[in-house]
């Protein structure tokens, strides 16, 4: 953290970048850090390859998020948040990042870090937004209500609203501090957890496609592009579905396979905790955490599904 903090305090023009298909933590940590550093007199820009899920459009400062790197202008430091592989930020930003002389990383995902001039990567944190909050506290930066709102959303969403095993006493302390700093829990929750008919229809489709195997311990389902089109939904509408599958009593591991508009297959995996799904994801070039991981693969839906199912079955067998 010290090295990253030193690089940030030396910089005056910063570009903040997080992962594609951004979630509440990717956007919350980027926008939270943007507010914190702007208040410190720095010039800050935020890049996201998108698509931005509707529930995060309310985040303060969202209008500063750009999907164009040219608009990002010159910077003396790039901070990569909520991921540590440059490819993970997007097709255009990956090669762009590789050319940057000065990159600092703040992330909480598993895996080897072989990129950046300084990297604070620690999987003991539940969210990158939790790390940014602690960085602000260590540095003595003021946390405005805008910053607190963004960071709260990151902590809230990456802990499944303070339900997952990563919800430590430190998480509650950070959440309490952010609430104290002006994050308003009920208005935020109404935005983040708004139900949308198209998503409920999509969930219906996922439940129709549900396949349970391994004595009910493995739950698999899929969504095709045709399914998305039918309900008028996009890739950003699928965040919660795989979590719903994991919560079926008896299910140890769940996976959702979805066709992407570019013809690849995005795999989202969740485990109750005994099987490490990040191993499966990392082995195939993806990443994540022990209980939540993902990877995007070329190939057809059935082929990818068969391959992943085999790997997950092996994980389940090793466990029992
Ligand atoms: P998701 O299933 O997309 O919600 O992702 C679950 C976890 O795995 C999140 O922490 C993601 O950041 C991570 N993850 C998903 N896809 C990838 C990928 N292609 N490469 C690295 N990490 C990923
Ligand atoms: Mn994320
Ligand atoms: Mn995260």
JSON list of C-alpha atoms in Angstrom, two decimals, residues 54-202:
[
{"chain": "A", "resi": 54, "resn": "UNK", "atom": "CA", "xyz": [-28.27, 0.50, -15.16]},
{"chain": "A", "resi": 55, "resn": "UNK", "atom": "CA", "xyz": [-28.23, 0.20, -11.38]},
{"chain": "A", "resi": 56, "resn": "UNK", "atom": "CA", "xyz": [-24.92, 2.08, -11.20]},
{"chain": "A", "resi": 57, "resn": "UNK", "atom": "CA", "xyz": [-25.88, 5.06, -13.34]},
{"chain": "A", "resi": 58, "resn": "UNK", "atom": "CA", "xyz": [-26.90, 6.95, -10.18]},
{"chain": "A", "resi": 59, "resn": "UNK", "atom": "CA", "xyz": [-23.37, 6.89, -8.75]},
{"chain": "A", "resi": 60, "resn": "UNK", "atom": "CA", "xyz": [-22.09, 10.43, -8.15]},
{"chain": "A", "resi": 61, "resn": "UNK", "atom": "CA", "xyz": [-19.62, 11.36, -10.89]},
{"chain": "A", "resi": 62, "resn": "UNK", "atom": "CA", "xyz": [-20.86, 8.75, -13.37]},
{"chain": "A", "resi": 63, "resn": "UNK", "atom": "CA", "xyz": [-20.91, 11.42, -16.09]},
{"chain": "A", "resi": 64, "resn": "UNK", "atom": "CA", "xyz": [-17.10, 11.59, -15.83]},
{"chain": "A", "resi": 65, "resn": "UNK", "atom": "CA", "xyz": [-16.71, 7.95, -16.86]},
{"chain": "A", "resi": 66, "resn": "UNK", "atom": "CA", "xyz": [-15.58, 7.61, -20.46]},
{"chain": "A", "resi": 67, "resn": "UNK", "atom": "CA", "xyz": [-15.13, 4.58, -22.71]},
{"chain": "A", "resi": 68, "resn": "UNK", "atom": "CA", "xyz": [-12.64, 6.44, -24.87]},
{"chain": "A", "resi": 69, "resn": "UNK", "atom": "CA", "xyz": [-9.00, 6.54, -23.99]},
{"chain": "A", "resi": 70, "resn": "UNK", "atom": "CA", "xyz": [-8.24, 9.45, -26.33]},
{"chain": "A", "resi": 71, "resn": "UNK", "atom": "CA", "xyz": [-10.54, 11.63, -24.26]},
{"chain": "A", "resi": 72, "resn": "UNK", "atom": "CA", "xyz": [-8.60, 10.56, -21.20]},
{"chain": "A", "resi": 73, "resn": "UNK", "atom": "CA", "xyz": [-5.78, 12.88, -22.24]},
{"chain": "A", "resi": 74, "resn": "UNK", "atom": "CA", "xyz": [-2.29, 12.82, -20.86]},
{"chain": "A", "resi": 75, "resn": "UNK", "atom": "CA", "xyz": [-1.61, 11.39, -17.43]},
{"chain": "A", "resi": 76, "resn": "UNK", "atom": "CA", "xyz": [1.43, 10.80, -15.30]},
{"chain": "A", "resi": 77, "resn": "UNK", "atom": "CA", "xyz": [-0.06, 7.77, -13.53]},
{"chain": "A", "resi": 78, "resn": "UNK", "atom": "CA", "xyz": [-2.59, 5.08, -14.40]},
{"chain": "A", "resi": 79, "resn": "UNK", "atom": "CA", "xyz": [-4.27, 3.30, -11.49]},
{"chain": "A", "resi": 80, "resn": "UNK", "atom": "CA", "xyz": [-5.76, -0.08, -12.33]},
{"chain": "A", "resi": 81, "resn": "UNK", "atom": "CA", "xyz": [-8.55, -1.02, -9.92]},
{"chain": "A", "resi": 82, "resn": "UNK", "atom": "CA", "xyz": [-10.40, -4.27, -9.14]},
{"chain": "A", "resi": 83, "resn": "UNK", "atom": "CA", "xyz": [-8.24, -6.29, -11.56]},
{"chain": "A", "resi": 84, "resn": "UNK", "atom": "CA", "xyz": [-4.54, -6.85, -12.15]},
{"chain": "A", "resi": 85, "resn": "UNK", "atom": "CA", "xyz": [-4.33, -8.22, -15.67]},
{"chain": "A", "resi": 86, "resn": "UNK", "atom": "CA", "xyz": [-4.21, -5.47, -18.34]},
{"chain": "A", "resi": 87, "resn": "UNK", "atom": "CA", "xyz": [-6.31, -7.59, -20.80]},
{"chain": "A", "resi": 88, "resn": "UNK", "atom": "CA", "xyz": [-9.08, -7.63, -18.20]},
{"chain": "A", "resi": 89, "resn": "UNK", "atom": "CA", "xyz": [-9.70, -3.90, -18.68]},
{"chain": "A", "resi": 90, "resn": "UNK", "atom": "CA", "xyz": [-10.78, -4.28, -22.30]},
{"chain": "A", "resi": 91, "resn": "UNK", "atom": "CA", "xyz": [-9.60, -4.87, -25.84]},
{"chain": "A", "resi": 92, "resn": "UNK", "atom": "CA", "xyz": [-8.32, -1.35, -26.42]},
{"chain": "A", "resi": 93, "resn": "UNK", "atom": "CA", "xyz": [-7.13, -0.50, -22.92]},
{"chain": "A", "resi": 94, "resn": "UNK", "atom": "CA", "xyz": [-5.13, -3.76, -22.53]},
{"chain": "A", "resi": 95, "resn": "UNK", "atom": "CA", "xyz": [-2.49, -2.83, -25.16]},
{"chain": "A", "resi": 96, "resn": "UNK", "atom": "CA", "xyz": [-2.73, 0.83, -24.05]},
{"chain": "A", "resi": 97, "resn": "UNK", "atom": "CA", "xyz": [-1.87, -0.13, -20.46]},
{"chain": "A", "resi": 98, "resn": "UNK", "atom": "CA", "xyz": [1.05, -2.28, -21.56]},
{"chain": "A", "resi": 99, "resn": "UNK", "atom": "CA", "xyz": [2.63, 0.85, -23.06]},
{"chain": "A", "resi": 100, "resn": "UNK", "atom": "CA", "xyz": [2.21, 3.06, -19.97]},
{"chain": "A", "resi": 101, "resn": "UNK", "atom": "CA", "xyz": [5.42, 3.85, -18.06]},
{"chain": "A", "resi": 102, "resn": "UNK", "atom": "CA", "xyz": [3.69, 4.28, -14.72]},
{"chain": "A", "resi": 103, "resn": "UNK", "atom": "CA", "xyz": [0.92, 1.94, -13.52]},
{"chain": "A", "resi": 104, "resn": "UNK", "atom": "CA", "xyz": [-0.19, 1.32, -9.93]},
{"chain": "A", "resi": 105, "resn": "UNK", "atom": "CA", "xyz": [-2.58, -1.52, -9.05]},
{"chain": "A", "resi": 106, "resn": "UNK", "atom": "CA", "xyz": [-5.14, -1.79, -6.26]},
{"chain": "A", "resi": 107, "resn": "UNK", "atom": "CA", "xyz": [-6.96, -5.13, -6.32]},
{"chain": "A", "resi": 108, "resn": "UNK", "atom": "CA", "xyz": [-8.28, -7.98, -4.17]},
{"chain": "A", "resi": 109, "resn": "UNK", "atom": "CA", "xyz": [-8.32, -10.88, -6.66]},
{"chain": "A", "resi": 110, "resn": "UNK", "atom": "CA", "xyz": [-6.32, -14.13, -6.39]},
{"chain": "A", "resi": 111, "resn": "UNK", "atom": "CA", "xyz": [-3.35, -14.80, -8.63]},
{"chain": "A", "resi": 112, "resn": "UNK", "atom": "CA", "xyz": [0.19, -13.87, -9.50]},
{"chain": "A", "resi": 113, "resn": "UNK", "atom": "CA", "xyz": [0.79, -10.18, -10.22]},
{"chain": "A", "resi": 114, "resn": "UNK", "atom": "CA", "xyz": [3.42, -9.54, -12.88]},
{"chain": "A", "resi": 115, "resn": "UNK", "atom": "CA", "xyz": [2.41, -6.09, -14.03]},
{"chain": "A", "resi": 116, "resn": "UNK", "atom": "CA", "xyz": [2.68, -2.49, -12.87]},
{"chain": "A", "resi": 117, "resn": "UNK", "atom": "CA", "xyz": [5.32, -0.36, -11.14]},
{"chain": "A", "resi": 118, "resn": "UNK", "atom": "CA", "xyz": [3.57, -0.78, -7.77]},
{"chain": "A", "resi": 119, "resn": "UNK", "atom": "CA", "xyz": [0.89, -3.29, -6.85]},
{"chain": "A", "resi": 120, "resn": "UNK", "atom": "CA", "xyz": [-1.23, -3.49, -3.70]},
{"chain": "A", "resi": 121, "resn": "UNK", "atom": "CA", "xyz": [-3.07, -6.75, -4.29]},
{"chain": "A", "resi": 122, "resn": "UNK", "atom": "CA", "xyz": [-4.51, -8.45, -1.24]},
{"chain": "A", "resi": 123, "resn": "UNK", "atom": "CA", "xyz": [-7.26, -11.11, -1.42]},
{"chain": "A", "resi": 124, "resn": "UNK", "atom": "CA", "xyz": [-7.97, -10.71, 2.31]},
{"chain": "A", "resi": 125, "resn": "UNK", "atom": "CA", "xyz": [-10.04, -7.65, 1.39]},
{"chain": "A", "resi": 126, "resn": "UNK", "atom": "CA", "xyz": [-13.66, -8.18, 0.38]},
{"chain": "A", "resi": 127, "resn": "UNK", "atom": "CA", "xyz": [-13.65, -5.30, -2.10]},
{"chain": "A", "resi": 128, "resn": "UNK", "atom": "CA", "xyz": [-11.30, -2.91, -3.83]},
{"chain": "A", "resi": 129, "resn": "UNK", "atom": "CA", "xyz": [-13.56, -0.17, -2.46]},
{"chain": "A", "resi": 130, "resn": "UNK", "atom": "CA", "xyz": [-12.72, -1.38, 1.06]},
{"chain": "A", "resi": 131, "resn": "UNK", "atom": "CA", "xyz": [-9.01, -0.99, 0.20]},
{"chain": "A", "resi": 132, "resn": "UNK", "atom": "CA", "xyz": [-9.55, 2.50, -1.22]},
{"chain": "A", "resi": 133, "resn": "UNK", "atom": "CA", "xyz": [-11.41, 3.53, 1.95]},
{"chain": "A", "resi": 134, "resn": "UNK", "atom": "CA", "xyz": [-8.55, 2.32, 4.13]},
{"chain": "A", "resi": 135, "resn": "UNK", "atom": "CA", "xyz": [-6.04, 4.07, 1.85]},
{"chain": "A", "resi": 136, "resn": "UNK", "atom": "CA", "xyz": [-7.99, 7.33, 2.28]},
{"chain": "A", "resi": 137, "resn": "UNK", "atom": "CA", "xyz": [-8.00, 6.89, 6.06]},
{"chain": "A", "resi": 138, "resn": "UNK", "atom": "CA", "xyz": [-4.26, 6.14, 6.17]},
{"chain": "A", "resi": 139, "resn": "UNK", "atom": "CA", "xyz": [-3.51, 9.16, 3.98]},
{"chain": "A", "resi": 140, "resn": "UNK", "atom": "CA", "xyz": [-5.81, 11.44, 5.96]},
{"chain": "A", "resi": 141, "resn": "UNK", "atom": "CA", "xyz": [-7.90, 12.36, 2.92]},
{"chain": "A", "resi": 142, "resn": "UNK", "atom": "CA", "xyz": [-11.35, 13.78, 3.50]},
{"chain": "A", "resi": 143, "resn": "UNK", "atom": "CA", "xyz": [-14.13, 11.35, 2.49]},
{"chain": "A", "resi": 144, "resn": "UNK", "atom": "CA", "xyz": [-17.02, 13.37, 1.02]},
{"chain": "A", "resi": 145, "resn": "UNK", "atom": "CA", "xyz": [-20.59, 12.00, 0.90]},
{"chain": "A", "resi": 146, "resn": "UNK", "atom": "CA", "xyz": [-20.08, 11.45, -2.85]},
{"chain": "A", "resi": 147, "resn": "UNK", "atom": "CA", "xyz": [-16.93, 9.39, -2.30]},
{"chain": "A", "resi": 148, "resn": "UNK", "atom": "CA", "xyz": [-18.58, 7.51, 0.58]},
{"chain": "A", "resi": 149, "resn": "UNK", "atom": "CA", "xyz": [-21.60, 6.63, -1.60]},
{"chain": "A", "resi": 150, "resn": "UNK", "atom": "CA", "xyz": [-19.43, 5.16, -4.37]},
{"chain": "A", "resi": 151, "resn": "UNK", "atom": "CA", "xyz": [-17.21, 3.21, -1.98]},
{"chain": "A", "resi": 152, "resn": "UNK", "atom": "CA", "xyz": [-20.18, 1.93, 0.02]},
{"chain": "A", "resi": 153, "resn": "UNK", "atom": "CA", "xyz": [-21.73, 0.49, -3.17]},
{"chain": "A", "resi": 154, "resn": "UNK", "atom": "CA", "xyz": [-18.48, -1.36, -3.92]},
{"chain": "A", "resi": 155, "resn": "UNK", "atom": "CA", "xyz": [-18.33, -2.91, -0.45]},
{"chain": "A", "resi": 156, "resn": "UNK", "atom": "CA", "xyz": [-22.07, -3.65, -0.41]},
{"chain": "A", "resi": 157, "resn": "UNK", "atom": "CA", "xyz": [-22.13, -5.42, -3.79]},
{"chain": "A", "resi": 158, "resn": "UNK", "atom": "CA", "xyz": [-18.90, -7.44, -3.45]},
{"chain": "A", "resi": 159, "resn": "UNK", "atom": "CA", "xyz": [-20.08, -8.85, -0.10]},
{"chain": "A", "resi": 160, "resn": "UNK", "atom": "CA", "xyz": [-23.54, -9.70, -1.47]},
{"chain": "A", "resi": 161, "resn": "UNK", "atom": "CA", "xyz": [-24.98, -7.07, 0.88]},
{"chain": "A", "resi": 162, "resn": "UNK", "atom": "CA", "xyz": [-22.84, -8.22, 3.80]},
{"chain": "A", "resi": 163, "resn": "UNK", "atom": "CA", "xyz": [-23.86, -11.88, 3.43]},
{"chain": "A", "resi": 164, "resn": "UNK", "atom": "CA", "xyz": [-20.81, -13.66, 1.94]},
{"chain": "A", "resi": 165, "resn": "UNK", "atom": "CA", "xyz": [-17.93, -15.22, 3.86]},
{"chain": "A", "resi": 166, "resn": "UNK", "atom": "CA", "xyz": [-15.72, -12.23, 2.97]},
{"chain": "A", "resi": 167, "resn": "UNK", "atom": "CA", "xyz": [-17.81, -10.05, 5.33]},
{"chain": "A", "resi": 168, "resn": "UNK", "atom": "CA", "xyz": [-15.23, -9.54, 8.06]},
{"chain": "A", "resi": 169, "resn": "UNK", "atom": "CA", "xyz": [-15.33, -7.22, 11.09]},
{"chain": "A", "resi": 170, "resn": "UNK", "atom": "CA", "xyz": [-13.12, -4.87, 9.03]},
{"chain": "A", "resi": 171, "resn": "UNK", "atom": "CA", "xyz": [-15.82, -4.74, 6.33]},
{"chain": "A", "resi": 172, "resn": "UNK", "atom": "CA", "xyz": [-18.42, -3.65, 8.88]},
{"chain": "A", "resi": 173, "resn": "UNK", "atom": "CA", "xyz": [-16.03, -1.03, 10.27]},
{"chain": "A", "resi": 174, "resn": "UNK", "atom": "CA", "xyz": [-15.40, 0.36, 6.80]},
{"chain": "A", "resi": 175, "resn": "UNK", "atom": "CA", "xyz": [-19.15, 0.31, 6.04]},
{"chain": "A", "resi": 176, "resn": "UNK", "atom": "CA", "xyz": [-19.83, 2.11, 9.33]},
{"chain": "A", "resi": 177, "resn": "UNK", "atom": "CA", "xyz": [-17.21, 4.76, 8.51]},
{"chain": "A", "resi": 178, "resn": "UNK", "atom": "CA", "xyz": [-18.68, 5.27, 5.04]},
{"chain": "A", "resi": 179, "resn": "UNK", "atom": "CA", "xyz": [-22.19, 5.59, 6.48]},
{"chain": "A", "resi": 180, "resn": "UNK", "atom": "CA", "xyz": [-20.82, 8.13, 8.94]},
{"chain": "A", "resi": 181, "resn": "UNK", "atom": "CA", "xyz": [-19.23, 10.00, 6.03]},
{"chain": "A", "resi": 182, "resn": "UNK", "atom": "CA", "xyz": [-22.59, 10.37, 4.30]},
{"chain": "A", "resi": 183, "resn": "UNK", "atom": "CA", "xyz": [-23.45, 7.17, 2.41]},
{"chain": "A", "resi": 184, "resn": "UNK", "atom": "CA", "xyz": [-27.23, 6.79, 2.75]},
{"chain": "A", "resi": 185, "resn": "UNK", "atom": "CA", "xyz": [-28.04, 3.09, 2.94]},
{"chain": "A", "resi": 186, "resn": "UNK", "atom": "CA", "xyz": [-31.73, 2.99, 1.94]},
{"chain": "A", "resi": 187, "resn": "UNK", "atom": "CA", "xyz": [-31.56, 5.37, -1.05]},
{"chain": "A", "resi": 188, "resn": "UNK", "atom": "CA", "xyz": [-28.46, 3.50, -2.28]},
{"chain": "A", "resi": 189, "resn": "UNK", "atom": "CA", "xyz": [-30.08, 0.06, -1.83]},
{"chain": "A", "resi": 190, "resn": "UNK", "atom": "CA", "xyz": [-33.17, 1.08, -3.78]},
{"chain": "A", "resi": 191, "resn": "UNK", "atom": "CA", "xyz": [-30.96, 1.94, -6.74]},
{"chain": "A", "resi": 192, "resn": "UNK", "atom": "CA", "xyz": [-28.60, -1.02, -6.52]},
{"chain": "A", "resi": 193, "resn": "UNK", "atom": "CA", "xyz": [-31.29, -3.68, -5.94]},
{"chain": "A", "resi": 194, "resn": "UNK", "atom": "CA", "xyz": [-34.05, -2.27, -8.13]},
{"chain": "A", "resi": 195, "resn": "UNK", "atom": "CA", "xyz": [-35.91, -5.19, -9.76]},
{"chain": "A", "resi": 196, "resn": "UNK", "atom": "CA", "xyz": [-36.46, -4.92, -13.48]},
{"chain": "A", "resi": 197, "resn": "UNK", "atom": "CA", "xyz": [-39.05, -6.99, -15.37]},
{"chain": "A", "resi": 198, "resn": "UNK", "atom": "CA", "xyz": [-36.57, -7.95, -18.11]},
{"chain": "A", "resi": 199, "resn": "UNK", "atom": "CA", "xyz": [-34.18, -9.32, -15.48]},
{"chain": "A", "resi": 200, "resn": "UNK", "atom": "CA", "xyz": [-36.90, -11.30, -13.75]},
{"chain": "A", "resi": 201, "resn": "UNK", "atom": "CA", "xyz": [-37.87, -12.77, -17.14]},
{"chain": "A", "resi": 202, "resn": "UNK", "atom": "CA", "xyz": [-34.23, -13.63, -17.75]}
]
